[in-house]
Short mmCIF file of C-alpha atoms in Angstrom, two decimals:
data_model
loop_
_atom_site.label_atom_id
_atom_site.label_comp_id
_atom_site.label_asym_id
_atom_site.label_seq_id
_atom_site.Cartn_x
_atom_site.Cartn_y
_atom_site.Cartn_z
CA MET A 4 -18.48 -30.99 27.90
CA SER A 5 -17.06 -31.68 24.41
CA MET A 6 -13.78 -30.21 23.19
CA ALA A 7 -15.63 -28.10 20.64
CA GLN A 8 -17.91 -26.70 23.33
CA GLN A 9 -14.92 -26.00 25.54
CA GLY A 10 -13.28 -24.22 22.61
CA LYS A 11 -16.35 -22.04 22.15
CA MET A 12 -16.14 -20.95 25.75
CA ASP A 13 -12.42 -20.60 26.31
CA GLY A 14 -10.92 -20.08 22.86
CA GLY A 15 -7.91 -22.00 21.56
CA TYR A 16 -7.82 -24.91 19.13
CA ILE A 17 -10.04 -27.92 18.52
CA ASP A 18 -8.87 -31.29 17.31
CA SER A 19 -10.03 -31.74 13.73
CA SER A 20 -8.43 -35.12 13.07
CA GLY A 21 -10.74 -37.32 11.06
CA ALA A 22 -12.92 -34.40 9.95
CA ASP A 23 -14.16 -34.35 6.37
CA VAL A 24 -12.12 -31.42 5.08
CA VAL A 25 -12.74 -29.94 1.65
CA GLU A 26 -9.95 -29.01 -0.74
CA ILE A 27 -10.24 -25.70 -2.61
CA GLY A 28 -8.20 -25.80 -5.80
CA CYS A 29 -9.73 -23.10 -7.99
CA ASP A 30 -11.94 -20.03 -7.87
CA ALA A 31 -15.04 -21.91 -8.97
CA GLU A 32 -14.71 -24.31 -6.02
CA PHE A 33 -14.19 -21.37 -3.67
CA TRP A 34 -17.37 -19.56 -4.78
CA GLU A 35 -19.42 -22.75 -4.56
CA SER A 36 -18.09 -23.77 -1.14
CA LEU A 37 -20.52 -21.63 0.92
CA PRO A 38 -23.99 -20.22 0.14
CA PHE A 39 -23.04 -16.64 1.00
CA LEU A 40 -19.96 -16.86 -1.25
CA THR A 41 -22.06 -18.08 -4.17
CA HIS A 42 -24.44 -15.16 -3.64
CA THR A 43 -21.49 -12.74 -3.37
CA ARG A 44 -20.19 -13.89 -6.76
CA ASP A 45 -23.59 -13.69 -8.44
CA TYR A 46 -24.43 -10.28 -6.98
CA ALA A 47 -20.98 -8.89 -7.87
CA TRP A 48 -21.43 -10.03 -11.46
CA SER A 49 -24.87 -8.43 -11.59
CA CYS A 50 -23.20 -5.16 -10.51
CA GLY A 51 -20.52 -5.50 -13.19
CA VAL A 52 -17.52 -5.88 -10.84
CA SER A 53 -15.17 -8.58 -9.62
CA PRO A 54 -16.56 -10.99 -6.98
CA TRP A 55 -13.20 -10.78 -5.20
CA SER A 56 -13.48 -7.05 -4.63
CA VAL A 57 -17.06 -7.33 -3.33
CA TYR A 58 -16.02 -10.24 -1.12
CA GLY A 59 -13.18 -8.13 0.29
CA VAL A 60 -15.48 -5.21 1.12
CA GLU A 61 -18.05 -7.59 2.60
CA LEU A 62 -15.35 -9.20 4.74
CA VAL A 63 -13.97 -5.88 6.03
CA ARG A 64 -17.41 -4.53 6.88
CA ALA A 65 -18.29 -7.77 8.67
CA ALA A 66 -15.04 -7.60 10.66
CA CYS A 67 -15.91 -4.05 11.64
CA ALA A 68 -19.29 -5.23 12.91
CA ILE A 69 -17.72 -7.79 15.26
CA PRO A 70 -17.16 -6.29 18.74
CA PRO A 71 -13.47 -5.65 19.49
CA GLU A 72 -13.30 -7.94 22.50
CA TYR A 73 -13.64 -10.97 20.19
CA VAL A 74 -10.07 -11.98 19.34
CA LEU A 75 -7.98 -14.83 18.00
CA PRO A 76 -6.53 -17.21 20.63
CA ARG A 77 -3.08 -16.71 22.15
CA GLU A 78 -1.80 -20.09 20.96
CA GLY A 79 0.32 -19.66 17.86
CA PHE A 80 0.42 -15.89 18.25
CA GLY A 81 1.97 -15.39 21.70
CA ALA A 82 -0.74 -12.83 22.38
CA TYR A 83 -4.35 -12.34 21.40
CA GLY A 84 -4.79 -11.67 17.71
CA SER A 85 -7.09 -8.92 16.48
CA LEU A 86 -9.78 -9.22 13.81
CA ASN A 87 -8.96 -5.74 12.47
CA MET A 88 -8.73 -5.95 8.69
CA PHE A 89 -7.22 -3.84 5.88
CA LEU A 90 -8.18 -4.10 2.20
CA ALA A 91 -6.68 -2.70 -1.01
CA LEU A 92 -8.96 -2.66 -4.08
CA THR A 93 -6.75 -2.61 -7.16
CA GLY A 94 -7.64 -1.26 -10.58
CA PHE A 95 -7.28 1.69 -12.89
CA SER A 96 -9.37 4.84 -12.61
CA GLY A 97 -12.96 4.07 -13.57
CA ASP A 98 -12.60 0.28 -13.18
CA GLY A 99 -15.21 0.11 -10.42
CA LYS A 100 -13.82 0.69 -6.93
CA GLY A 101 -16.93 2.69 -6.01
CA ASN A 102 -19.23 0.02 -7.44
CA SER A 103 -17.39 -2.67 -5.47
CA THR A 104 -17.68 -0.84 -2.15
CA SER A 105 -21.34 -0.10 -2.85
CA ALA A 106 -22.08 -3.76 -3.65
CA GLY A 107 -20.23 -4.92 -0.54
CA SER A 108 -22.21 -2.43 1.53
CA ASP A 109 -25.44 -3.94 0.16
CA LEU A 110 -24.40 -7.36 1.47
CA VAL A 111 -23.22 -6.05 4.87
CA PRO A 112 -25.15 -2.78 5.27
CA PHE A 113 -24.16 -2.23 8.91
CA ILE A 114 -20.79 -1.92 10.64
CA GLY A 115 -22.04 -2.19 14.19
CA ASP A 116 -23.08 0.16 16.98
CA TYR A 117 -20.92 3.07 18.12
CA ALA A 118 -19.17 3.14 14.71
CA THR A 119 -17.95 5.81 12.32
CA ILE A 120 -16.57 6.03 8.80
CA ALA A 121 -13.63 8.42 8.74
CA ILE A 122 -10.56 9.50 6.74
CA PRO A 123 -7.99 10.64 9.35
CA PRO A 124 -4.93 12.38 7.87
CA SER A 125 -2.28 11.00 10.25
CA GLY A 126 -1.41 8.36 12.81
CA GLU A 127 -2.36 10.72 15.62
CA GLY A 128 -5.64 11.40 13.81
CA ILE A 129 -6.54 7.70 13.95
CA GLY A 130 -6.30 7.77 17.74
CA SER A 131 -8.54 10.81 17.95
CA VAL A 132 -11.26 8.91 16.07
CA PHE A 133 -11.75 6.68 19.12
CA SER A 134 -11.24 8.90 22.13
CA HIS A 135 -10.10 12.22 23.54
CA MET A 136 -9.05 13.54 26.92
CA GLU A 137 -11.66 15.35 28.98
CA ARG A 138 -12.13 16.81 32.45
CA GLU A 139 -15.10 16.98 34.77
CA THR A 140 -16.23 20.55 35.18
CA GLY A 141 -18.15 22.34 37.90
CA GLU A 142 -21.07 24.74 37.60
CA ASN A 143 -18.68 27.56 36.77
CA GLY A 144 -17.28 25.57 33.85
CA ARG A 145 -13.87 25.14 35.44
CA PRO A 146 -12.17 21.69 35.64
CA THR A 147 -12.80 19.93 38.95
CA GLY A 148 -10.54 16.90 38.54
CA PRO A 149 -7.80 15.21 36.53
CA ALA A 150 -8.17 14.53 32.80
CA PHE A 151 -9.70 11.19 31.79
CA ASN A 152 -10.00 9.22 28.57
CA GLN A 153 -13.43 9.87 27.01
CA LEU A 154 -14.65 7.28 24.48
CA ASP A 155 -16.05 8.63 21.19
CA HIS A 156 -16.34 5.54 18.97
CA ILE A 157 -15.59 1.88 19.50
CA ARG A 158 -15.33 1.00 15.79
CA ALA A 159 -14.07 2.86 12.76
CA LEU A 160 -13.97 2.06 9.06
CA LEU A 161 -11.34 4.15 7.28
CA ASP A 162 -12.32 4.59 3.64
CA TYR A 163 -9.67 6.05 1.33
CA ASP A 164 -10.64 6.49 -2.32
CA GLU A 165 -6.96 6.51 -3.25
CA ILE A 166 -4.06 4.90 -1.43
CA SER A 167 -2.00 7.92 -2.52
CA THR A 168 -3.67 9.70 0.43
CA LEU A 169 -1.78 7.30 2.70
CA THR A 170 1.38 7.84 0.63
CA GLY A 171 1.27 11.60 1.15
CA ALA A 172 0.53 11.34 4.86
CA ALA A 173 3.19 8.67 5.47
CA SER A 174 5.89 10.65 3.64
CA ARG A 175 5.65 13.69 5.87
CA GLN A 176 8.60 14.26 8.17
CA GLY A 177 7.94 12.68 11.55
CA SER A 178 4.84 10.83 10.32
CA THR A 179 3.65 7.95 12.53
CA LEU A 180 1.00 6.72 10.09
CA ASN A 181 2.67 3.48 8.98
CA ALA A 182 3.69 2.58 12.53
CA THR A 183 0.16 3.27 13.74
CA LEU A 184 -1.37 1.12 10.98
CA CYS A 185 0.92 -1.78 11.94
CA SER A 186 -0.01 -1.45 15.62
CA THR A 187 -3.74 -1.10 15.05
CA TRP A 188 -3.86 -4.05 12.64
CA SER A 189 -2.54 -6.16 15.53
CA GLY A 190 -5.00 -4.58 18.00
CA LYS A 191 -2.21 -3.14 20.13
CA LYS A 192 -2.51 -0.17 22.45
CA PHE A 193 -1.75 3.07 20.63
CA GLY A 194 -2.22 6.80 20.90
CA GLY A 195 -0.23 9.97 21.22
CA TRP A 196 1.79 11.17 24.21
CA ASN A 197 1.78 14.84 25.06
CA LYS A 198 3.23 16.61 28.06
CA SER A 199 -0.19 18.18 28.58
CA PRO A 200 -2.57 15.54 30.05
CA ASP A 201 -5.49 17.24 28.32
CA LYS A 202 -4.02 16.47 24.90
CA ARG A 203 -3.03 12.83 25.33
CA VAL A 204 -4.78 10.07 23.37
CA ASP A 205 -4.76 6.57 24.83
CA VAL A 206 -6.60 3.75 23.00
CA PRO A 207 -6.43 0.43 24.93
CA ALA A 208 -5.40 -2.85 23.29
CA HIS A 209 -8.23 -4.92 21.78
CA ALA A 210 -10.77 -2.32 22.86
CA TYR A 211 -11.35 -0.87 19.39
CA ARG A 212 -12.20 -2.22 15.98
CA LEU A 213 -10.33 -0.56 13.11
CA CYS A 214 -10.82 -1.60 9.48
CA LEU A 215 -9.58 0.08 6.32
CA ILE A 216 -10.48 0.09 2.63
CA ALA A 217 -8.28 1.87 0.09
CA GLY A 218 -8.46 2.17 -3.67
CA ALA A 219 -5.11 1.32 -5.25
CA GLN A 220 -4.32 2.22 -8.84
CA PRO A 221 -1.23 0.47 -10.26
CA SER A 222 0.52 3.82 -10.62
CA THR A 223 0.33 4.35 -6.82
CA ALA A 224 1.77 0.97 -5.78
CA GLY A 225 4.91 2.79 -4.69
CA TYR A 226 3.29 3.11 -1.26
CA PHE A 227 3.30 -0.67 -0.88
CA LEU A 228 6.89 -0.97 -2.06
CA ASP A 229 8.07 1.85 0.20
CA SER A 230 6.30 0.42 3.26
CA LYS A 231 7.02 -3.30 2.79
CA ASN A 232 10.05 -3.19 5.10
CA MET A 233 7.77 -1.96 7.89
CA GLY A 234 5.32 -4.78 7.19
CA VAL A 235 2.42 -2.57 6.09
CA VAL A 236 1.73 -4.18 2.70
CA GLN A 237 1.83 -7.67 4.23
CA ARG A 238 -1.16 -6.76 6.39
CA PHE A 239 -3.45 -5.88 3.47
CA LEU A 240 -5.82 -8.17 1.66
CA THR A 241 -5.53 -7.25 -2.02
CA TYR A 242 -8.30 -7.89 -4.53
CA PRO A 243 -8.96 -6.54 -8.06
CA VAL A 244 -12.14 -4.67 -9.00
CA THR A 245 -12.32 -6.21 -12.49
CA ASP A 246 -12.95 -9.82 -13.47
CA PRO A 247 -12.08 -11.38 -16.87
CA GLU A 248 -14.71 -14.06 -16.16
CA LEU A 249 -17.58 -11.55 -15.98
CA PRO A 250 -20.48 -12.99 -18.05
CA GLU A 251 -21.24 -11.12 -21.26
CA LYS A 252 -24.95 -11.18 -20.50
CA ARG A 253 -26.08 -9.55 -17.25
CA ARG A 254 -28.33 -11.51 -14.92
CA PRO A 255 -30.02 -9.28 -12.30
CA VAL A 256 -29.59 -10.49 -8.72
CA THR A 257 -31.17 -8.99 -5.60
CA ALA A 258 -28.83 -8.43 -2.66
CA LYS A 259 -29.36 -10.69 0.35
CA PRO A 260 -27.55 -9.12 3.33
CA ILE A 261 -25.81 -11.23 5.97
CA PRO A 262 -28.29 -11.47 8.89
CA MET A 263 -27.37 -9.18 11.78
CA ASN A 264 -28.23 -11.84 14.34
CA ARG A 265 -25.19 -13.89 13.28
CA PHE A 266 -22.87 -11.29 14.77
CA PRO A 267 -22.02 -11.65 18.47
CA GLN A 268 -23.12 -9.05 20.99
CA GLY A 269 -20.53 -6.82 22.59
CA TYR A 270 -20.29 -4.94 25.83
CA THR A 271 -22.62 -2.03 26.44
CA TRP A 272 -21.54 1.52 25.69
CA ASP A 273 -21.20 2.26 29.41
CA GLU A 274 -18.93 -0.77 29.86
CA TYR A 275 -16.69 0.30 26.99
CA ARG A 276 -16.69 3.85 28.28
CA MET A 277 -15.69 2.81 31.81
CA TYR A 278 -12.86 0.66 30.47
CA TYR A 279 -11.48 3.60 28.50
CA ARG A 280 -11.78 5.77 31.58
CA ASN A 281 -10.33 3.55 34.30
CA GLY A 282 -9.22 0.26 32.65
CA THR A 283 -11.61 -2.06 34.50
CA GLY A 284 -14.50 -4.39 33.65
CA TYR A 285 -13.21 -5.67 30.30
CA GLU A 286 -12.08 -9.11 29.17
CA CYS A 287 -11.15 -10.42 25.73
CA LYS A 288 -13.22 -13.28 24.30
CA PRO A 289 -11.02 -15.59 22.21
CA LEU A 290 -12.44 -17.58 19.32
CA THR A 291 -11.43 -21.16 18.55
CA LEU A 292 -9.38 -22.29 15.56
CA PRO A 293 -8.94 -25.85 14.21
CA GLU A 294 -5.91 -27.96 15.08
CA GLU A 295 -4.76 -27.71 11.47
CA ALA A 296 -4.26 -23.97 11.95
CA SER A 297 -2.18 -24.65 15.07
CA ARG A 298 0.10 -27.03 13.17
CA GLU A 299 0.66 -24.59 10.32
CA MET A 300 1.41 -21.72 12.69
CA TRP A 301 3.85 -23.79 14.71
CA ALA A 302 5.60 -24.93 11.52
CA GLN A 303 6.00 -21.28 10.56
CA ARG A 304 7.49 -20.43 13.97
CA VAL A 305 9.95 -23.32 13.62
CA ALA A 306 10.98 -22.12 10.15
CA VAL A 307 11.53 -18.57 11.39
CA ASN A 308 13.62 -19.74 14.34
CA HIS A 309 15.67 -22.00 12.08
CA HIS A 310 16.31 -19.05 9.74
CA LYS A 311 14.33 -20.67 6.94
CA ARG A 312 12.05 -17.77 6.25
CA GLY A 313 9.97 -17.72 3.12
CA ASP A 314 8.95 -14.71 1.05
CA PRO A 315 8.96 -11.64 3.36
CA MET A 316 5.83 -10.44 1.57
CA ASP A 317 3.98 -13.46 3.00
CA SER A 318 5.16 -13.02 6.59
CA HIS A 319 1.61 -12.37 7.87
CA ARG A 320 -0.16 -14.85 5.63
CA LEU A 321 -1.30 -17.20 8.40
CA LEU A 322 -2.43 -14.31 10.59
CA LEU A 323 -4.51 -13.07 7.68
CA ALA A 324 -5.92 -16.55 7.12
CA ALA A 325 -6.87 -16.86 10.80
CA ARG A 326 -8.81 -13.59 10.92
CA VAL A 327 -10.43 -14.21 7.53
CA ALA A 328 -11.52 -17.67 8.69
CA ALA A 329 -12.93 -16.29 11.96
CA VAL A 330 -14.89 -13.54 10.24
CA MET A 331 -16.19 -15.87 7.53
CA GLN A 332 -17.33 -18.39 10.14
CA ILE A 333 -19.41 -15.71 11.86
CA MET A 334 -20.81 -14.55 8.51
CA HIS A 335 -21.69 -18.15 7.61
CA ASP A 336 -23.44 -19.35 10.76
CA GLY A 337 -22.53 -17.08 13.69
CA ALA A 338 -20.29 -19.72 15.31
CA LEU A 339 -17.25 -18.72 17.35
CA THR A 340 -15.44 -21.96 16.55
CA VAL A 341 -13.76 -22.06 13.13
CA THR A 342 -14.20 -25.37 11.34
CA PRO A 343 -11.42 -27.12 9.40
CA ASN A 344 -13.37 -26.50 6.19
CA MET A 345 -13.56 -22.78 6.91
CA TRP A 346 -9.82 -22.69 7.56
CA ARG A 347 -9.18 -24.24 4.14
CA ILE A 348 -11.58 -21.86 2.41
CA ALA A 349 -10.04 -18.83 4.12
CA SER A 350 -6.52 -20.01 3.31
CA TYR A 351 -7.45 -20.11 -0.38
CA ALA A 352 -8.86 -16.58 -0.19
CA VAL A 353 -5.59 -15.33 1.33
CA LYS A 354 -3.55 -17.28 -1.24
CA ARG A 355 -5.46 -15.52 -4.03
CA SER A 356 -4.92 -12.18 -2.29
CA CYS A 357 -1.16 -12.75 -2.36
CA GLU A 358 -1.34 -13.66 -6.05
CA PHE A 359 -3.40 -10.55 -6.85
CA ARG A 360 -0.91 -8.43 -4.90
CA SER A 361 1.95 -9.84 -7.00
CA GLU A 362 0.03 -9.04 -10.19
CA TYR A 363 -0.61 -5.52 -8.89
CA MET A 364 3.09 -4.99 -8.15
CA ALA A 365 4.05 -6.39 -11.56
CA GLU A 366 1.65 -3.97 -13.26
CA TYR A 367 3.21 -1.10 -11.31
CA ARG A 368 6.71 -2.09 -12.42
CA SER A 369 5.50 -2.44 -16.00
CA LEU A 370 3.99 1.05 -15.88
CA LYS A 371 7.20 2.47 -14.44
CA SER A 372 9.23 0.81 -17.19
CA ARG A 373 6.92 2.14 -19.90
CA ASP A 374 6.96 5.61 -18.35
CA TYR A 375 10.76 5.54 -18.25
CA ALA A 376 10.96 4.39 -21.88
CA GLU A 377 8.54 7.11 -22.95
CA ARG A 378 10.53 9.76 -21.08
CA ARG A 379 13.73 8.56 -22.72
CA GLU A 380 12.06 8.82 -26.11
CA ASP A 381 10.94 12.34 -25.26
CA TYR A 382 14.44 13.27 -24.14
CA ASP A 383 15.97 11.74 -27.27
CA ARG A 384 13.45 13.53 -29.47
CA ALA A 385 14.18 16.81 -27.71
CA ASP A 386 17.91 16.22 -28.09
CA ASP A 387 17.46 15.56 -31.80
CA MET A 388 15.51 18.79 -32.15
CA MET A 389 17.99 20.83 -30.13
CA GLU A 390 21.23 19.39 -31.51
CA PRO A 391 21.40 21.61 -34.66
CA LYS A 392 20.96 24.70 -32.48
CA HIS A 393 23.59 23.50 -30.04
CA ILE A 394 26.05 22.90 -32.91
CA SER A 395 25.39 26.38 -34.30
CA ASP A 396 25.87 27.91 -30.84
CA ALA A 397 29.14 26.00 -30.44
CA GLU A 398 30.40 27.25 -33.80
CA THR A 399 29.58 30.82 -32.81
CA ASP A 400 31.32 30.40 -29.44
CA ILE A 401 34.47 28.99 -31.07
CA LEU A 402 34.64 31.84 -33.59
CA GLU A 403 34.10 34.48 -30.91
CA LYS A 404 36.94 33.13 -28.79
CA LEU A 405 39.32 32.77 -31.75
CA ARG A 406 38.51 36.32 -32.84
CA LYS A 407 39.13 37.57 -29.29
CA TRP A 408 42.50 35.81 -29.13
CA ASP A 409 43.61 36.77 -32.67
CA ASP A 410 47.32 37.30 -31.90
CA GLY A 411 48.59 35.40 -34.90
CA THR A 412 49.59 32.27 -32.97
CA GLY A 413 46.20 30.52 -33.13
CA ARG A 414 44.81 27.95 -30.71
CA ASP A 415 44.84 24.15 -30.80
CA ARG A 416 41.71 22.00 -30.64
CA ARG A 417 42.14 20.83 -27.03
CA ASP A 418 42.50 24.39 -25.73
CA MET A 419 39.40 25.47 -27.61
CA GLN A 420 37.33 22.54 -26.34
CA GLN A 421 38.12 23.48 -22.75
CA CYS A 422 37.23 27.12 -23.39
CA VAL A 423 33.79 26.75 -24.94
CA LYS A 424 30.69 26.81 -22.75
CA LYS A 425 30.15 23.59 -20.79
CA ARG A 426 26.70 22.93 -22.18
CA LEU A 427 28.16 22.95 -25.71
CA ARG A 428 31.10 20.59 -25.20
CA ASP A 429 29.12 17.50 -26.21
CA VAL A 430 28.78 18.87 -29.74
CA PHE A 431 32.19 20.59 -29.92
CA GLY A 432 33.68 17.96 -32.23
CA THR A 433 30.90 18.34 -34.81
CA ALA A 434 31.07 22.15 -34.65
CA TRP A 435 34.88 22.14 -35.00
CA GLU A 436 34.78 19.88 -38.07
CA ASN A 437 32.03 22.02 -39.63
CA LEU A 438 34.15 25.16 -39.23
CA ILE A 439 37.15 23.46 -40.88
CA ALA A 440 35.05 21.99 -43.72
CA SER A 441 33.38 25.33 -44.44
CA GLY A 442 36.71 27.15 -44.47
CA ARG A 443 35.83 29.47 -41.62
CA ILE A 444 38.89 28.40 -39.67
CA ILE A 445 42.18 27.17 -41.03
CA GLU A 446 45.26 25.53 -39.64
CA ILE A 447 48.32 27.73 -39.21
CA LYS A 448 51.42 26.23 -40.89
CA ASP A 449 55.07 27.01 -40.19
CA THR A 450 57.62 27.39 -43.01
CA ASP A 451 61.05 25.84 -42.57
CA ALA A 452 64.36 27.09 -43.98
CA GLU A 453 63.77 25.26 -47.21
CA GLY A 454 60.40 26.89 -47.72
CA ARG A 455 58.34 23.78 -46.87
CA LYS A 456 55.16 24.24 -44.85
CA HIS A 457 54.44 22.06 -41.77
CA PRO A 458 51.13 21.70 -39.82
CA THR A 459 51.18 23.14 -36.31
CA GLY A 460 47.83 21.94 -34.96
CA ARG A 461 46.84 25.51 -34.22
CA TYR A 462 43.90 27.21 -35.90
CA CYS A 463 42.77 30.73 -36.59
CA ILE A 464 39.85 32.48 -38.27
CA THR A 465 40.08 32.98 -42.04
CA PRO A 466 40.04 36.59 -43.20
CA ASP A 467 36.67 36.16 -44.94
CA THR A 468 34.89 34.85 -41.81
CA HIS A 469 32.48 37.24 -40.15
#
């Protein structure tokens, strides 16, 4: 038995030394590297959207169609790696998120058996998409035994039109949404504990397929920035829905869906259901990655242990590349062994995703800066409009207080400034000078024994002031 055949059966890595590996250096080379990628680009252009966004939707839907027991090998990960996939489609309102998801659905029109498309509002809601607790009941309708985990769906595609939906749900006090997304992306066991057995949700590890697509306008990128410390943003593929290279003349292209027979078969519904109920009869089926992937992953582990970490935003880059490569290999020819070429192609796709994510974040910061500048201009304009009124109010306040304290001794400037209303103190100086210049207040002067007058620094209202 060859090493490649052994890899197909047992998962792990295959030695790719001496293989003729392609190098992908630009987008054009990426789209021409595989027949289905070329068709994805051409069909996306015929729909008037970015090939990258359609490719992302196609990839996520294909991942959803792969049964959950198919996983990445333990080597390099420490544990099995999931093929669950999250996608952010970036662009302004009206740029074509809906067109992109529609075009991607044309190329992968199915997401597998026992699947659902849902929009759960919370982390606990995600668990309830897959299963719920139930009891056997007798003829009288009363429970006859302990509660058990009843399977509802084995796959789910979460489709959020706006990532702000996630922002609102994640910001609620006590929200577990971000933590649940991190766990489910890795295929870990998750659910919700409740003291009542009838209300517990328990979704086993690598026994569900969860994929997510979210529209992400630049103005809502705050969700990514707020959740980056938890590692949420690092788990998303990020692709734009617009393409500056879109041809000016449209060329109609008919969609050619990925054949369903390329996707591996999963367990039967009864087998999944029994595993959810009693935890038996289920084994993960690891795919095989090329030796090149193993070397890169080990180099990353060495760097982390030697405290030579790279950009925290790229902490899951190789994990993303591994699952993208595995899904693309199945889309390409149905093989469960990833070739060195496919690893290179997938690595380029993830590299572009990271670049698009950086552009998306930069656009968000630019918008925030422009919004701040515009608000400052509005504030300054309002201040300019209100300043004459504030000065007039300050003059009135000064005169009222001097009139009230008209005992012949007057008041000095510092005392008056402390006595006027707080909101008027910024314009006190201007109001005070106006009152002096207009002759409405005058300085009281003392006369010495020789009849000479001396300034006192105290002021009072002139007799003619009303």
